[in-house]
Amino acid sequence: MVNQIPSLLEAFKRYAKEQDVEQYNKLEEVMLDGLSIPVLGDLSFLKECSVGFLSLSNCQVGAIDHPFPEGTKIERLELNSNNLADKKSLEGLGNLKDSLQELHLANNKFADLDALSPIHSLVNIRILNLIDNPVGGVEDDTQLAKATYREGLLKALPNLQALDGLDRN
């Protein structure tokens, strides 16, 4: 069993030490996959960070319980294989609207398009990955369900270039 880390800030500090980086806010890429961080905690420290790529896959994250601060520079965020399930779990992404270009949410628990409504504000998103979520048609394998899912997201995110690994066209 992996020890639970109390906050994302603590995980950043540990990762910086492992990478021989003197200050955590100088990190440009942070991969914390597999660490147990179910509660991300206060994210205000990210405003002072240089991180452009953050991976929190398989970290038991159940929600982004505090909003990312305005001015955060994250361009690529991976939250694959966590416990994200509803729109409340994504509300903290709103302030990434200017920077975020790639969002990976594969293998979570999103059951319908309404659960994904907070990502509609991410106007610069180019790549979205929702593979292996119930909303993507894994459980409802009908062509109509898949078409409605794809069309709904492409309409809501006009700058999206790829959805689930497939080009917009």
PDB file of C-alpha atoms in Angstrom, residues 74-77 93-104 118-128 156-162:
ATOM      1  CA  ILE A  74      -0.325  24.213 -16.919  1.00  0.00           C
ATOM      2  CA  GLU A  75      -0.797  23.321 -20.593  1.00  0.00           C
ATOM      3  CA  ARG A  76      -1.153  19.557 -20.209  1.00  0.00           C
ATOM      4  CA  LEU A  77      -2.973  17.883 -17.322  1.00  0.00           C
ATOM      5  CA  LEU A  93     -10.373  23.503 -13.613  1.00  0.00           C
ATOM      6  CA  GLY A  94     -12.053  26.790 -14.595  1.00  0.00           C
ATOM      7  CA  ASN A  95      -9.029  29.022 -14.041  1.00  0.00           C
ATOM      8  CA  LEU A  96      -6.981  26.934 -16.475  1.00  0.00           C
ATOM      9  CA  LYS A  97      -9.084  28.267 -19.359  1.00  0.00           C
ATOM     10  CA  ASP A  98      -6.258  30.375 -20.794  1.00  0.00           C
ATOM     11  CA  SER A  99      -3.418  27.855 -20.497  1.00  0.00           C
ATOM     12  CA  LEU A 100      -4.774  24.300 -20.682  1.00  0.00           C
ATOM     13  CA  GLN A 101      -4.474  22.697 -24.127  1.00  0.00           C
ATOM     14  CA  GLU A 102      -4.542  18.979 -23.273  1.00  0.00           C
ATOM     15  CA  LEU A 103      -6.749  17.257 -20.719  1.00  0.00           C
ATOM     16  CA  HIS A 104      -6.577  13.518 -20.139  1.00  0.00           C
ATOM     17  CA  PRO A 118     -17.057  22.411 -16.326  1.00  0.00           C
ATOM     18  CA  ILE A 119     -14.636  21.700 -19.173  1.00  0.00           C
ATOM     19  CA  HIS A 120     -16.751  23.795 -21.568  1.00  0.00           C
ATOM     20  CA  SER A 121     -15.020  26.891 -20.195  1.00  0.00           C
ATOM     21  CA  LEU A 122     -11.622  25.559 -21.286  1.00  0.00           C
ATOM     22  CA  VAL A 123     -11.652  27.478 -24.556  1.00  0.00           C
ATOM     23  CA  ASN A 124      -8.078  26.620 -25.566  1.00  0.00           C
ATOM     24  CA  ILE A 125      -8.398  22.879 -25.131  1.00  0.00           C
ATOM     25  CA  ARG A 126      -7.141  21.068 -28.245  1.00  0.00           C
ATOM     26  CA  ILE A 127      -6.878  17.480 -27.024  1.00  0.00           C
ATOM     27  CA  LEU A 128      -9.368  15.732 -24.744  1.00  0.00           C
ATOM     28  CA  ALA A 156     -19.151  22.555 -26.739  1.00  0.00           C
ATOM     29  CA  LEU A 157     -15.403  22.783 -27.416  1.00  0.00           C
ATOM     30  CA  PRO A 158     -14.982  24.403 -30.851  1.00  0.00           C
ATOM     31  CA  ASN A 159     -11.153  24.494 -30.657  1.00  0.00           C
ATOM     32  CA  LEU A 160     -10.927  20.780 -29.907  1.00  0.00           C
ATOM     33  CA  GLN A 161      -8.725  19.058 -32.489  1.00  0.00           C
ATOM     34  CA  ALA A 162      -8.775  15.512 -31.100  1.00  0.00           C
TER      35      ALA A 162
END
